[in-house]
């Protein structure tokens, strides 16, 4: 990731656990220029099944709200942009990377959660992959095969 891509992070519309592909933004609780903290509720969305408040998974200053209230947004679409290093001065978050080549992030620069093999456990994200373990199966009487 380039410095600009690391500085301006996007929060995408999550799958709120209902298996639905879209949600309507009911209300924004933040505006551009507001400071947000990890876990702070930034908006309320409604699916065909429920209304859910969405927390942001990082700290920073709101740079841009990508959609107005009342807009239906597909899951996976960025809905808010946050400046995670507001003291770094002005930089354009729309700066395009070099033509056609996506920047690769070295493993040493990966976020701490990625290093530990964990993901944020926000609405619709589920538990960390290593958090569930299967118990060993018990043998069923009379089900042994003859050789």
mmCIF file with all atom_site columns, C-alpha atoms in Angstrom:
data_model
loop_
_atom_site.group_PDB
_atom_site.id
_atom_site.type_symbol
_atom_site.label_atom_id
_atom_site.label_alt_id
_atom_site.label_comp_id
_atom_site.label_asym_id
_atom_site.label_entity_id
_atom_site.label_seq_id
_atom_site.pdbx_PDB_ins_code
_atom_site.Cartn_x
_atom_site.Cartn_y
_atom_site.Cartn_z
_atom_site.occupancy
_atom_site.B_iso_or_equiv
_atom_site.pdbx_formal_charge
_atom_site.auth_seq_id
_atom_site.auth_comp_id
_atom_site.auth_asym_id
_atom_site.auth_atom_id
_atom_site.pdbx_PDB_model_num
ATOM 1   C CA . UNK A 1 1   ? 0.000   0.000   0.000   1.00 0.00 ? 1   UNK A CA 1
ATOM 2   C CA . UNK A 1 2   ? 1.173   3.504   -0.670  1.00 0.00 ? 2   UNK A CA 1
ATOM 3   C CA . UNK A 1 3   ? 1.352   6.060   2.134   1.00 0.00 ? 3   UNK A CA 1
ATOM 4   C CA . UNK A 1 4   ? -1.860  7.691   0.894   1.00 0.00 ? 4   UNK A CA 1
ATOM 5   C CA . UNK A 1 5   ? -3.702  4.333   0.763   1.00 0.00 ? 5   UNK A CA 1
ATOM 6   C CA . UNK A 1 6   ? -2.548  3.540   4.320   1.00 0.00 ? 6   UNK A CA 1
ATOM 7   C CA . UNK A 1 7   ? -3.572  6.965   5.558   1.00 0.00 ? 7   UNK A CA 1
ATOM 8   C CA . UNK A 1 8   ? -7.069  7.018   4.038   1.00 0.00 ? 8   UNK A CA 1
ATOM 9   C CA . UNK A 1 9   ? -8.904  3.822   4.890   1.00 0.00 ? 9   UNK A CA 1
ATOM 10  C CA . UNK A 1 10  ? -12.286 2.849   3.536   1.00 0.00 ? 10  UNK A CA 1
ATOM 11  C CA . UNK A 1 11  ? -14.974 1.038   5.497   1.00 0.00 ? 11  UNK A CA 1
ATOM 12  C CA . UNK A 1 12  ? -17.038 -1.234  3.275   1.00 0.00 ? 12  UNK A CA 1
ATOM 13  C CA . UNK A 1 13  ? -20.672 -2.190  3.755   1.00 0.00 ? 13  UNK A CA 1
ATOM 14  C CA . UNK A 1 14  ? -20.449 -5.500  5.636   1.00 0.00 ? 14  UNK A CA 1
ATOM 15  C CA . UNK A 1 15  ? -22.708 -8.500  5.240   1.00 0.00 ? 15  UNK A CA 1
ATOM 16  C CA . UNK A 1 16  ? -24.751 -8.078  8.413   1.00 0.00 ? 16  UNK A CA 1
ATOM 17  C CA . UNK A 1 17  ? -25.096 -11.819 8.846   1.00 0.00 ? 17  UNK A CA 1
ATOM 18  C CA . UNK A 1 18  ? -28.412 -12.231 7.084   1.00 0.00 ? 18  UNK A CA 1
ATOM 19  C CA . UNK A 1 19  ? -27.027 -13.431 3.757   1.00 0.00 ? 19  UNK A CA 1
ATOM 20  C CA . UNK A 1 20  ? -28.459 -10.356 2.018   1.00 0.00 ? 20  UNK A CA 1
ATOM 21  C CA . UNK A 1 21  ? -26.619 -8.495  -0.724  1.00 0.00 ? 21  UNK A CA 1
ATOM 22  C CA . UNK A 1 22  ? -27.603 -4.905  0.069   1.00 0.00 ? 22  UNK A CA 1
ATOM 23  C CA . UNK A 1 23  ? -28.635 -2.520  2.830   1.00 0.00 ? 23  UNK A CA 1
ATOM 24  C CA . UNK A 1 24  ? -30.123 0.984   2.985   1.00 0.00 ? 24  UNK A CA 1
ATOM 25  C CA . UNK A 1 25  ? -28.297 3.689   4.944   1.00 0.00 ? 25  UNK A CA 1
ATOM 26  C CA . UNK A 1 26  ? -30.893 5.022   7.384   1.00 0.00 ? 26  UNK A CA 1
ATOM 27  C CA . UNK A 1 27  ? -28.840 7.531   9.364   1.00 0.00 ? 27  UNK A CA 1
ATOM 28  C CA . UNK A 1 28  ? -25.262 8.777   9.628   1.00 0.00 ? 28  UNK A CA 1
ATOM 29  C CA . UNK A 1 29  ? -24.056 9.472   13.173  1.00 0.00 ? 29  UNK A CA 1
ATOM 30  C CA . UNK A 1 30  ? -20.877 11.215  11.951  1.00 0.00 ? 30  UNK A CA 1
ATOM 31  C CA . UNK A 1 31  ? -19.995 13.907  9.421   1.00 0.00 ? 31  UNK A CA 1
ATOM 32  C CA . UNK A 1 32  ? -16.795 14.807  7.534   1.00 0.00 ? 32  UNK A CA 1
ATOM 33  C CA . UNK A 1 33  ? -14.291 16.263  9.998   1.00 0.00 ? 33  UNK A CA 1
ATOM 34  C CA . UNK A 1 34  ? -15.596 14.263  12.996  1.00 0.00 ? 34  UNK A CA 1
ATOM 35  C CA . UNK A 1 35  ? -13.125 12.149  14.971  1.00 0.00 ? 35  UNK A CA 1
ATOM 36  C CA . UNK A 1 36  ? -14.018 8.450   15.211  1.00 0.00 ? 36  UNK A CA 1
ATOM 37  C CA . UNK A 1 37  ? -12.591 5.692   17.400  1.00 0.00 ? 37  UNK A CA 1
ATOM 38  C CA . UNK A 1 38  ? -12.405 1.937   16.940  1.00 0.00 ? 38  UNK A CA 1
ATOM 39  C CA . UNK A 1 39  ? -15.826 0.455   17.714  1.00 0.00 ? 39  UNK A CA 1
ATOM 40  C CA . UNK A 1 40  ? -17.744 3.745   17.461  1.00 0.00 ? 40  UNK A CA 1
ATOM 41  C CA . UNK A 1 41  ? -21.107 3.461   15.700  1.00 0.00 ? 41  UNK A CA 1
ATOM 42  C CA . UNK A 1 42  ? -20.980 5.534   12.513  1.00 0.00 ? 42  UNK A CA 1
ATOM 43  C CA . UNK A 1 43  ? -24.265 4.696   10.818  1.00 0.00 ? 43  UNK A CA 1
ATOM 44  C CA . UNK A 1 44  ? -27.469 2.728   10.972  1.00 0.00 ? 44  UNK A CA 1
ATOM 45  C CA . UNK A 1 45  ? -28.433 0.516   8.048   1.00 0.00 ? 45  UNK A CA 1
ATOM 46  C CA . UNK A 1 46  ? -31.530 -1.491  7.272   1.00 0.00 ? 46  UNK A CA 1
ATOM 47  C CA . UNK A 1 47  ? -31.755 -4.766  5.407   1.00 0.00 ? 47  UNK A CA 1
ATOM 48  C CA . UNK A 1 48  ? -34.929 -6.591  4.437   1.00 0.00 ? 48  UNK A CA 1
ATOM 49  C CA . UNK A 1 49  ? -34.777 -8.269  7.860   1.00 0.00 ? 49  UNK A CA 1
ATOM 50  C CA . UNK A 1 50  ? -33.438 -5.774  10.441  1.00 0.00 ? 50  UNK A CA 1
ATOM 51  C CA . UNK A 1 51  ? -31.993 -2.358  11.249  1.00 0.00 ? 51  UNK A CA 1
ATOM 52  C CA . UNK A 1 52  ? -28.366 -2.561  12.441  1.00 0.00 ? 52  UNK A CA 1
ATOM 53  C CA . UNK A 1 53  ? -25.848 -0.009  13.760  1.00 0.00 ? 53  UNK A CA 1
ATOM 54  C CA . UNK A 1 54  ? -22.394 -0.346  12.187  1.00 0.00 ? 54  UNK A CA 1
ATOM 55  C CA . UNK A 1 55  ? -19.215 0.315   14.216  1.00 0.00 ? 55  UNK A CA 1
ATOM 56  C CA . UNK A 1 56  ? -16.032 1.495   12.477  1.00 0.00 ? 56  UNK A CA 1
ATOM 57  C CA . UNK A 1 57  ? -12.989 -0.794  12.902  1.00 0.00 ? 57  UNK A CA 1
ATOM 58  C CA . UNK A 1 58  ? -10.294 1.904   13.137  1.00 0.00 ? 58  UNK A CA 1
ATOM 59  C CA . UNK A 1 59  ? -9.497  5.369   14.569  1.00 0.00 ? 59  UNK A CA 1
ATOM 60  C CA . UNK A 1 60  ? -9.217  8.605   12.608  1.00 0.00 ? 60  UNK A CA 1
ATOM 61  C CA . UNK A 1 61  ? -11.061 11.612  11.218  1.00 0.00 ? 61  UNK A CA 1
ATOM 62  C CA . UNK A 1 62  ? -13.971 11.163  8.814   1.00 0.00 ? 62  UNK A CA 1
ATOM 63  C CA . UNK A 1 63  ? -12.817 12.329  5.393   1.00 0.00 ? 63  UNK A CA 1
ATOM 64  C CA . UNK A 1 64  ? -15.833 11.478  3.239   1.00 0.00 ? 64  UNK A CA 1
ATOM 65  C CA . UNK A 1 65  ? -19.283 9.888   3.477   1.00 0.00 ? 65  UNK A CA 1
ATOM 66  C CA . UNK A 1 66  ? -19.706 8.111   0.154   1.00 0.00 ? 66  UNK A CA 1
ATOM 67  C CA . UNK A 1 67  ? -23.517 7.817   0.214   1.00 0.00 ? 67  UNK A CA 1
ATOM 68  C CA . UNK A 1 68  ? -26.432 9.930   1.449   1.00 0.00 ? 68  UNK A CA 1
ATOM 69  C CA . UNK A 1 69  ? -29.056 8.719   3.889   1.00 0.00 ? 69  UNK A CA 1
ATOM 70  C CA . UNK A 1 70  ? -31.760 6.720   2.105   1.00 0.00 ? 70  UNK A CA 1
ATOM 71  C CA . UNK A 1 71  ? -29.340 5.215   -0.419  1.00 0.00 ? 71  UNK A CA 1
ATOM 72  C CA . UNK A 1 72  ? -29.287 1.434   -0.933  1.00 0.00 ? 72  UNK A CA 1
ATOM 73  C CA . UNK A 1 73  ? -25.715 0.122   -1.056  1.00 0.00 ? 73  UNK A CA 1
ATOM 74  C CA . UNK A 1 74  ? -24.383 -3.301  -2.106  1.00 0.00 ? 74  UNK A CA 1
ATOM 75  C CA . UNK A 1 75  ? -22.380 -5.344  0.402   1.00 0.00 ? 75  UNK A CA 1
ATOM 76  C CA . UNK A 1 76  ? -18.639 -4.757  -0.105  1.00 0.00 ? 76  UNK A CA 1
ATOM 77  C CA . UNK A 1 77  ? -19.022 -1.198  -1.406  1.00 0.00 ? 77  UNK A CA 1
ATOM 78  C CA . UNK A 1 78  ? -16.964 1.462   0.466   1.00 0.00 ? 78  UNK A CA 1
ATOM 79  C CA . UNK A 1 79  ? -19.380 3.707   2.394   1.00 0.00 ? 79  UNK A CA 1
ATOM 80  C CA . UNK A 1 80  ? -17.015 5.955   4.390   1.00 0.00 ? 80  UNK A CA 1
ATOM 81  C CA . UNK A 1 81  ? -13.403 7.135   4.079   1.00 0.00 ? 81  UNK A CA 1
ATOM 82  C CA . UNK A 1 82  ? -11.373 7.864   7.224   1.00 0.00 ? 82  UNK A CA 1
ATOM 83  C CA . UNK A 1 83  ? -8.057  9.744   7.534   1.00 0.00 ? 83  UNK A CA 1
ATOM 84  C CA . UNK A 1 84  ? -6.117  7.569   10.001  1.00 0.00 ? 84  UNK A CA 1
ATOM 85  C CA . UNK A 1 85  ? -3.218  10.060  10.260  1.00 0.00 ? 85  UNK A CA 1
ATOM 86  C CA . UNK A 1 86  ? -4.800  13.544  10.227  1.00 0.00 ? 86  UNK A CA 1
ATOM 87  C CA . UNK A 1 87  ? -1.609  15.233  11.483  1.00 0.00 ? 87  UNK A CA 1
ATOM 88  C CA . UNK A 1 88  ? 0.327   14.256  8.344   1.00 0.00 ? 88  UNK A CA 1
ATOM 89  C CA . UNK A 1 89  ? -0.844  17.295  6.365   1.00 0.00 ? 89  UNK A CA 1
ATOM 90  C CA . UNK A 1 90  ? -2.953  17.499  3.232   1.00 0.00 ? 90  UNK A CA 1
ATOM 91  C CA . UNK A 1 91  ? -2.891  14.626  0.779   1.00 0.00 ? 91  UNK A CA 1
ATOM 92  C CA . UNK A 1 92  ? -5.377  13.675  -1.904  1.00 0.00 ? 92  UNK A CA 1
ATOM 93  C CA . UNK A 1 93  ? -6.935  10.275  -1.117  1.00 0.00 ? 93  UNK A CA 1
ATOM 94  C CA . UNK A 1 94  ? -7.920  9.886   -4.764  1.00 0.00 ? 94  UNK A CA 1
ATOM 95  C CA . UNK A 1 95  ? -4.266  9.690   -5.867  1.00 0.00 ? 95  UNK A CA 1
ATOM 96  C CA . UNK A 1 96  ? -4.127  6.795   -8.316  1.00 0.00 ? 96  UNK A CA 1
ATOM 97  C CA . UNK A 1 97  ? -1.399  4.138   -7.975  1.00 0.00 ? 97  UNK A CA 1
ATOM 98  C CA . UNK A 1 98  ? 1.032   3.497   -10.824 1.00 0.00 ? 98  UNK A CA 1
ATOM 99  C CA . UNK A 1 99  ? -0.757  2.514   -14.024 1.00 0.00 ? 99  UNK A CA 1
ATOM 100 C CA . UNK A 1 100 ? -2.178  -0.978  -13.816 1.00 0.00 ? 100 UNK A CA 1
ATOM 101 C CA . UNK A 1 101 ? 0.025   -2.343  -11.011 1.00 0.00 ? 101 UNK A CA 1
ATOM 102 C CA . UNK A 1 102 ? -1.497  -2.686  -7.553  1.00 0.00 ? 102 UNK A CA 1
ATOM 103 C CA . UNK A 1 103 ? 0.909   -1.926  -4.737  1.00 0.00 ? 103 UNK A CA 1
ATOM 104 C CA . UNK A 1 104 ? 1.899   -4.970  -2.684  1.00 0.00 ? 104 UNK A CA 1
ATOM 105 C CA . UNK A 1 105 ? 2.132   -4.825  1.086   1.00 0.00 ? 105 UNK A CA 1
ATOM 106 C CA . UNK A 1 106 ? 5.153   -6.593  2.603   1.00 0.00 ? 106 UNK A CA 1
ATOM 107 C CA . UNK A 1 107 ? 4.317   -9.055  5.372   1.00 0.00 ? 107 UNK A CA 1
ATOM 108 C CA . UNK A 1 108 ? 6.355   -7.002  7.861   1.00 0.00 ? 108 UNK A CA 1
ATOM 109 C CA . UNK A 1 109 ? 3.989   -4.056  7.379   1.00 0.00 ? 109 UNK A CA 1
ATOM 110 C CA . UNK A 1 110 ? 0.789   -6.066  7.869   1.00 0.00 ? 110 UNK A CA 1
ATOM 111 C CA . UNK A 1 111 ? -1.656  -4.808  10.472  1.00 0.00 ? 111 UNK A CA 1
ATOM 112 C CA . UNK A 1 112 ? -1.300  -6.360  13.942  1.00 0.00 ? 112 UNK A CA 1
ATOM 113 C CA . UNK A 1 113 ? -4.633  -8.185  13.636  1.00 0.00 ? 113 UNK A CA 1
ATOM 114 C CA . UNK A 1 114 ? -3.464  -9.801  10.405  1.00 0.00 ? 114 UNK A CA 1
ATOM 115 C CA . UNK A 1 115 ? -0.143  -10.863 11.976  1.00 0.00 ? 115 UNK A CA 1
ATOM 116 C CA . UNK A 1 116 ? -1.983  -12.665 14.750  1.00 0.00 ? 116 UNK A CA 1
ATOM 117 C CA . UNK A 1 117 ? -4.346  -14.396 12.293  1.00 0.00 ? 117 UNK A CA 1
ATOM 118 C CA . UNK A 1 118 ? -7.362  -12.531 13.656  1.00 0.00 ? 118 UNK A CA 1
ATOM 119 C CA . UNK A 1 119 ? -9.987  -10.381 12.009  1.00 0.00 ? 119 UNK A CA 1
ATOM 120 C CA . UNK A 1 120 ? -12.161 -7.666  13.470  1.00 0.00 ? 120 UNK A CA 1
ATOM 121 C CA . UNK A 1 121 ? -15.289 -9.239  14.903  1.00 0.00 ? 121 UNK A CA 1
ATOM 122 C CA . UNK A 1 122 ? -17.819 -6.642  13.822  1.00 0.00 ? 122 UNK A CA 1
ATOM 123 C CA . UNK A 1 123 ? -21.376 -7.199  12.711  1.00 0.00 ? 123 UNK A CA 1
ATOM 124 C CA . UNK A 1 124 ? -21.356 -9.702  9.875   1.00 0.00 ? 124 UNK A CA 1
ATOM 125 C CA . UNK A 1 125 ? -17.645 -10.535 10.102  1.00 0.00 ? 125 UNK A CA 1
ATOM 126 C CA . UNK A 1 126 ? -17.936 -13.681 12.262  1.00 0.00 ? 126 UNK A CA 1
ATOM 127 C CA . UNK A 1 127 ? -15.419 -15.083 14.711  1.00 0.00 ? 127 UNK A CA 1
ATOM 128 C CA . UNK A 1 128 ? -11.674 -15.384 14.170  1.00 0.00 ? 128 UNK A CA 1
ATOM 129 C CA . UNK A 1 129 ? -10.853 -18.530 12.134  1.00 0.00 ? 129 UNK A CA 1
ATOM 130 C CA . UNK A 1 130 ? -8.830  -20.172 14.926  1.00 0.00 ? 130 UNK A CA 1
ATOM 131 C CA . UNK A 1 131 ? -11.410 -19.519 17.640  1.00 0.00 ? 131 UNK A CA 1
ATOM 132 C CA . UNK A 1 132 ? -13.501 -22.617 17.021  1.00 0.00 ? 132 UNK A CA 1
ATOM 133 C CA . UNK A 1 133 ? -12.223 -26.147 17.509  1.00 0.00 ? 133 UNK A CA 1
ATOM 134 C CA . UNK A 1 134 ? -14.025 -29.351 16.797  1.00 0.00 ? 134 UNK A CA 1
ATOM 135 C CA . UNK A 1 135 ? -14.248 -31.963 19.508  1.00 0.00 ? 135 UNK A CA 1
ATOM 136 C CA . UNK A 1 136 ? -13.032 -35.444 18.592  1.00 0.00 ? 136 UNK A CA 1
ATOM 137 C CA . UNK A 1 137 ? -15.757 -37.796 17.449  1.00 0.00 ? 137 UNK A CA 1
ATOM 138 C CA . UNK A 1 138 ? -16.907 -40.492 19.798  1.00 0.00 ? 138 UNK A CA 1
ATOM 139 C CA . UNK A 1 139 ? -17.085 -43.979 18.367  1.00 0.00 ? 139 UNK A CA 1
ATOM 140 C CA . UNK A 1 140 ? -20.611 -45.225 17.742  1.00 0.00 ? 140 UNK A CA 1
ATOM 141 C CA . UNK A 1 141 ? -21.209 -48.681 19.254  1.00 0.00 ? 141 UNK A CA 1
ATOM 142 C CA . UNK A 1 142 ? -21.612 -51.386 16.632  1.00 0.00 ? 142 UNK A CA 1
ATOM 143 C CA . UNK A 1 143 ? -20.288 -49.287 13.750  1.00 0.00 ? 143 UNK A CA 1
ATOM 144 C CA . UNK A 1 144 ? -16.810 -50.808 13.556  1.00 0.00 ? 144 UNK A CA 1
ATOM 145 C CA . UNK A 1 145 ? -15.905 -52.330 10.232  1.00 0.00 ? 145 UNK A CA 1
ATOM 146 C CA . UNK A 1 146 ? -14.634 -55.892 9.908   1.00 0.00 ? 146 UNK A CA 1
ATOM 147 C CA . UNK A 1 147 ? -11.400 -56.263 8.018   1.00 0.00 ? 147 UNK A CA 1
#
